[in-house]
Each structure stands twice: as C-alpha cells, then as structure tokens.
Amino acid sequence: MRLSDVLSKEPATTTTQVEGFLGDRRMGWGKHKMISVGKVARNFFCKQCNEMRTFLSGDKISCLIAAEHAVSIDVTLKCSLCGSSVEAWFLVSIDGNIHGRAVDVRLERYTTNLHNIASRVGAGSGEFMDLLERAQTAYEAQLGAGSMIYLRKLFEAITTQVADIAGIGTTTGSSSRRRPFRKLLEEVDTSYHIIPERFSSNGYRLFSELSEVIHGDSDEKEALRKYLPCRHLVLSVVDKVKVDNDLSTAISALGWDVGDLEAKITEELKT
C-alpha cells in the first residue's frame, strides 16, 4: 500500500503499513520535500460540473517534517472532469523510523479549503448525508462534542423515519411531546431490526455513548477518541435500513437521499 491510499480515506484510529516515502537521507524538523506516493483521490460535489466528482492530486505532493514522528502534507486536488482545483491538508503520524522502507502511518487530521468551487455535500444529498458530513467536519476541526451531536442526530433521524414508515407514534398520546428515545428505538427495532445483529442488545447503549459527550460526561479528548467507532456503528444502522427490502421500497417512495451514503458506508464497513 502507498501513502496516497491512506490519504484518500478518512482519519483512522489504527495504523497502516505503507511503502517508505522519505528516502534514506535524514530530514530534520521543518524540512520540506516533494514526494511521489501515488495520486490522492477525494470525492466532492463539483459546482462547475454540478455533480459529485473525484478530485485528484498530481504525481508529486508536498511533505513537511512536522515532528519526530509526524509529517504535514499539502495537496492540490483537481476535478477529474473540469479541472477545478481545491486544497487539502493532512497530518500523518508515523510509528517508528520515519525514514524506514516500510512505515506504519495513521491519518490524524484532514481539512480542506474548497473556496466556492466544491462542497462535501451536493445540492440533492439530503438530510442524512448532510448530518454525516457535518459530523466529519466537526471531528476534523477537533470539536469532539460537535461531531458526536451530529452523529446522534443522524441516529435519531433514521430511527424516526423508520418509525414513520412503520406507523409507530413518535409522540406521547395526544400531546406533541416526543416519546423517550429508548422506547421508540426498542419498538422500531422490534418491528424492523434496524440494529445490526452483532450489537443488537446494545442499540440504546450506542445512543448513550453519543449522549454522554453532549451532556458533559466526557471531555473533548474522549469524544474525539470515541468518534470513529461510533460513526462506524451509526453507519451500520443506516446500512441495515438500506438493505431491508420493505424499507428500501418505502425510502424510494418517500424520495429520501439515503443512497448518497452508499459509497461512504461501503468504505466504512470494510474497515
């Protein structure tokens, strides 16, 4: 695997071994080098094309030694069709010898400067994609509580939408007060089994994990640590809903844009 493969994915909690990219010559803090690690590929909504497009880097990208075990990488990415360009910045941590022939790397942070040329979310991407992208943007800005709030909203939204399909009331009696989420989730899951089997007994626990951060029971560092595994589980719920035939038919009839999440869910659930 090459470094470009890691840079083309979301930040991770585990390391991945890639081919060495700095060479044998020692480089100190603050030193800069152009490196060849393959093309970085990121998907954005191109406003010029009015479509989701893959934006690609050039053959060489800029690498700066940020610390003894970390590099900062700046990349210009161009739309594969119209050539519109945006910038991306990556902070990559490295275990062991930074100049090794094979190094263990982890993408810690990823931010973009999209100007007004592209966006992470297209005009028709819908509520679910929008919430997911807001969660990821907050995470990349190191806003732990903010990232978890959007994940919780996504979890609540998919559960409530399935309740509407199933004719399950989301309010208490004749009042307009919302039902406790625990009870709503239990009833929805009984009807449609939206919680994947591997953690079916812990569906509400996932919601509790998201809520603890929001209510101040966890600090920002803890929230950031929990974000990626919680995101993975929330997306597995969305995926479970997508593959249910009855729900899929109802989703299509309602015109939801859950399909926009397909690529992200597929990539997420491979890890």
Coordinates of C-alpha atoms in Angstrom, one line a residue:
M1 CA 0.0 0.0 0.0
R2 CA 1.1 3.6 -0.7
L3 CA 0.7 6.7 1.4
S4 CA -1.9 8.0 -1.2
D5 CA -4.2 5.1 -0.3
V6 CA -4.3 6.3 3.3
L7 CA -4.7 10.0 2.4
S8 CA -7.7 9.0 0.2
K9 CA -9.6 7.6 3.2
E10 CA -11.0 9.1 6.4
P11 CA -8.8 9.6 9.5
A12 CA -8.3 6.3 11.4
T13 CA -7.7 5.0 14.9
T14 CA -5.3 2.4 13.8
T15 CA -2.0 2.4 11.8
T16 CA -1.5 1.1 8.3
Q17 CA 1.8 0.0 6.8
V18 CA 2.8 1.8 3.6
E19 CA 5.9 2.0 1.4
G20 CA 8.5 4.4 2.8
F21 CA 8.3 7.8 1.1
L22 CA 11.0 10.0 2.6
G23 CA 14.1 8.0 1.4
D24 CA 17.2 7.2 3.4
R25 CA 18.6 10.7 3.7
R26 CA 17.7 12.1 7.2
M27 CA 15.5 15.1 7.3
G28 CA 15.1 17.3 10.4
W29 CA 12.1 19.3 11.7
G30 CA 10.8 21.9 9.4
K31 CA 12.4 20.4 6.3
H32 CA 10.3 20.1 3.1
K33 CA 10.3 17.5 0.3
M34 CA 8.2 16.7 -2.8
I35 CA 7.3 13.0 -2.6
S36 CA 5.9 10.5 -5.1
V37 CA 3.3 8.3 -3.3
G38 CA 0.6 7.9 -5.9
K39 CA -2.3 10.1 -6.6
V40 CA -4.6 11.2 -3.7
A41 CA -8.3 10.9 -4.6
R42 CA -11.1 12.6 -2.8
N43 CA -14.8 12.9 -3.8
F44 CA -16.5 16.3 -3.7
F45 CA -19.5 17.9 -5.2
C46 CA -18.1 20.0 -8.1
K47 CA -20.1 23.2 -8.6
Q48 CA -18.8 23.6 -12.1
C49 CA -19.9 20.1 -13.1
N50 CA -22.9 20.1 -10.8
E51 CA -22.1 16.5 -9.9
M52 CA -20.2 14.5 -7.4
R53 CA -16.7 14.1 -8.9
T54 CA -13.3 12.6 -7.9
F55 CA -10.7 15.2 -7.3
L56 CA -7.1 14.0 -7.9
S57 CA -3.7 15.2 -6.8
G58 CA -0.6 15.5 -9.1
D59 CA 2.1 12.8 -9.2
K60 CA 4.1 14.6 -6.5
I61 CA 2.8 16.2 -3.3
S62 CA 4.4 18.4 -0.7
C63 CA 5.6 16.9 2.6
L64 CA 6.9 18.8 5.6
I65 CA 8.5 17.2 8.7
A66 CA 6.2 18.4 11.5
A67 CA 7.7 16.4 14.4
E68 CA 9.9 13.4 15.1
H69 CA 7.1 11.1 14.2
A70 CA 4.7 13.3 12.2
V71 CA 4.5 14.8 8.7
S72 CA 2.3 17.6 7.3
I73 CA 1.1 17.1 3.7
D74 CA -0.3 19.8 1.5
V75 CA -2.1 18.7 -1.7
T76 CA -3.9 20.5 -4.6
L77 CA -6.7 18.4 -5.9
K78 CA -8.3 18.8 -9.4
C79 CA -11.7 17.7 -10.6
S80 CA -11.1 14.8 -12.9
L81 CA -13.5 16.3 -15.5
C82 CA -13.4 20.1 -15.5
G83 CA -10.1 20.7 -13.8
S84 CA -11.4 22.9 -11.0
S85 CA -8.9 22.8 -8.1
V86 CA -9.2 22.8 -4.3
E87 CA -6.6 22.3 -1.5
A88 CA -6.4 19.7 1.2
W89 CA -4.1 19.4 4.3
F90 CA -3.2 16.2 6.1
L91 CA -1.5 15.5 9.4
V92 CA 0.0 12.0 9.4
S93 CA 1.6 10.3 12.5
I94 CA 4.3 7.7 12.0
D95 CA 5.3 4.9 14.3
G96 CA 9.0 4.0 14.5
N97 CA 11.6 5.2 12.0
I98 CA 10.2 8.0 9.9
H99 CA 12.7 7.2 7.1
G100 CA 12.1 3.4 7.0
R101 CA 11.5 1.4 3.8
A102 CA 8.1 0.4 5.3
V103 CA 6.4 2.7 7.8
D104 CA 3.3 2.4 9.9
V105 CA 1.2 5.6 9.4
R106 CA -2.1 6.9 10.7
L107 CA -4.1 9.8 9.3
E108 CA -4.8 12.0 12.3
R109 CA -6.4 15.1 10.7
Y110 CA -7.7 16.2 7.3
T111 CA -9.0 19.6 6.4
T112 CA -9.9 21.2 3.1
N113 CA -10.1 24.7 1.5
L114 CA -12.8 24.3 -1.0
H115 CA -13.2 28.0 -1.8
N116 CA -16.6 28.3 -3.6
I117 CA -15.5 25.7 -6.1
A118 CA -16.7 22.5 -4.5
S119 CA -18.5 21.2 -1.4
R120 CA -18.6 18.0 0.5
V121 CA -22.3 17.8 0.1
G122 CA -24.2 18.1 -3.2
A123 CA -27.4 20.1 -3.6
G124 CA -29.5 16.9 -3.6
S125 CA -27.6 15.0 -1.0
G126 CA -30.3 15.1 1.7
E127 CA -30.6 15.1 5.5
F128 CA -28.5 12.0 6.2
M129 CA -25.5 12.9 4.1
D130 CA -25.6 16.5 5.4
L131 CA -25.5 15.3 9.1
L132 CA -22.7 12.8 8.3
E133 CA -20.6 15.5 6.6
R134 CA -21.2 18.0 9.5
A135 CA -20.1 15.3 12.0
Q136 CA -16.9 14.7 10.0
T137 CA -16.2 18.4 9.6
A138 CA -16.5 18.9 13.3
Y139 CA -14.2 15.9 14.0
E140 CA -11.6 17.2 11.7
A141 CA -11.7 20.6 13.4
Q142 CA -11.1 18.7 16.7
L143 CA -14.6 19.5 18.0
G144 CA -15.4 16.3 19.8
A145 CA -18.8 17.2 21.3
G146 CA -19.9 18.8 18.0
S147 CA -19.0 15.7 16.0
M148 CA -21.0 13.5 18.4
I149 CA -24.0 15.7 18.3
Y150 CA -24.4 15.3 14.6
L151 CA -23.9 11.5 14.8
R152 CA -26.7 11.4 17.4
K153 CA -28.9 13.5 15.2
L154 CA -28.3 11.0 12.3
F155 CA -29.1 8.1 14.6
E156 CA -32.3 9.8 15.8
A157 CA -33.3 10.8 12.2
I158 CA -33.0 7.3 10.7
T159 CA -34.9 5.8 13.7
T160 CA -37.7 8.4 13.4
Q161 CA -38.0 7.9 9.7
V162 CA -38.4 4.2 10.1
A163 CA -41.0 4.8 12.8
D164 CA -43.0 6.9 10.4
I165 CA -42.9 4.1 7.8
A166 CA -44.0 1.5 10.3
G167 CA -46.8 3.8 11.7
I168 CA -45.2 3.9 15.1
G169 CA -46.0 7.0 17.0
T170 CA -43.1 9.3 17.8
T171 CA -45.1 11.5 20.3
T172 CA -46.8 10.6 23.6
G173 CA -50.6 10.2 23.4
S174 CA -52.5 13.2 22.1
S175 CA -49.7 15.6 23.2
S176 CA -46.9 16.8 21.0
R177 CA -44.1 15.7 23.4
R178 CA -41.6 13.3 21.9
R179 CA -41.5 9.8 23.2
P180 CA -38.4 8.8 25.1
F181 CA -35.9 7.7 22.5
R182 CA -35.2 4.4 24.3
K183 CA -38.8 3.3 23.9
L184 CA -39.1 4.5 20.4
L185 CA -35.8 2.7 19.4
E186 CA -37.0 -0.6 21.1
E187 CA -40.3 -0.5 19.3
V188 CA -38.7 0.3 15.9
D189 CA -36.1 -2.3 16.3
T190 CA -38.7 -4.9 17.3
S191 CA -40.6 -4.2 14.1
Y192 CA -37.7 -3.8 11.6
H193 CA -34.5 -4.9 13.4
I194 CA -32.6 -1.8 12.4
I195 CA -29.8 -2.6 14.9
P196 CA -27.2 -5.0 13.3
E197 CA -27.2 -8.4 14.9
R198 CA -23.6 -8.1 16.2
F199 CA -24.6 -5.4 18.6
S200 CA -28.4 -5.8 18.7
S201 CA -28.5 -5.9 22.5
N202 CA -26.6 -2.6 22.7
G203 CA -28.6 -0.3 20.4
Y204 CA -29.5 2.2 23.1
R205 CA -26.0 1.9 24.5
L206 CA -24.8 3.5 21.3
F207 CA -27.2 6.4 21.8
S208 CA -26.0 6.7 25.4
E209 CA -22.4 6.9 24.2
L210 CA -23.3 9.7 21.9
S211 CA -25.3 11.5 24.6
E212 CA -22.7 11.2 27.4
V213 CA -20.4 13.5 25.4
I214 CA -23.2 16.0 24.7
H215 CA -24.2 16.1 28.4
G216 CA -20.7 16.9 29.5
D217 CA -19.9 13.4 30.9
S218 CA -16.8 13.1 28.7
D219 CA -14.1 15.6 27.8
E220 CA -13.2 16.7 24.2
K221 CA -10.3 14.2 24.1
E222 CA -12.6 11.3 25.0
A223 CA -15.2 12.5 22.5
L224 CA -12.6 12.5 19.7
R225 CA -11.4 9.1 20.7
K226 CA -14.9 7.7 20.5
Y227 CA -16.0 9.4 17.3
L228 CA -14.7 7.0 14.7
P229 CA -16.0 3.8 16.3
C230 CA -19.4 5.5 17.0
R231 CA -19.6 6.7 13.4
H232 CA -18.9 3.2 12.2
L233 CA -21.8 1.8 14.3
V234 CA -24.2 4.6 13.3
L235 CA -23.4 3.9 9.6
S236 CA -24.0 0.2 10.1
V237 CA -27.6 1.1 11.3
V238 CA -28.1 3.2 8.2
D239 CA -26.8 0.3 6.1
K240 CA -29.1 -2.2 7.8
V241 CA -32.1 0.0 6.9
K242 CA -30.9 0.4 3.3
V243 CA -30.7 -3.3 2.6
D244 CA -34.2 -4.1 4.1
N245 CA -36.4 -4.7 1.1
D246 CA -39.6 -3.2 2.6
L247 CA -37.8 -0.2 4.0
S248 CA -35.9 0.3 0.7
T249 CA -39.2 0.4 -1.2
A250 CA -40.6 2.9 1.3
I251 CA -37.5 5.0 1.2
S252 CA -37.6 5.2 -2.6
A253 CA -41.3 6.2 -2.4
L254 CA -40.5 9.0 0.0
G255 CA -37.7 10.3 -2.2
W256 CA -35.1 10.1 0.6
D257 CA -31.5 10.5 -0.4
V258 CA -30.1 7.7 1.7
G259 CA -28.4 6.4 -1.4
D260 CA -25.9 9.2 -1.3
L261 CA -24.4 7.5 1.7
E262 CA -23.8 4.2 -0.1
A263 CA -20.1 4.8 -1.1
K264 CA -19.2 6.1 2.4
I265 CA -21.0 3.2 4.1
T266 CA -19.3 0.6 1.9
E267 CA -15.9 2.1 2.6
E268 CA -16.6 2.4 6.3
L269 CA -17.9 -1.2 6.8
K270 CA -14.8 -2.6 5.0
T271 CA -12.6 -1.4 7.9

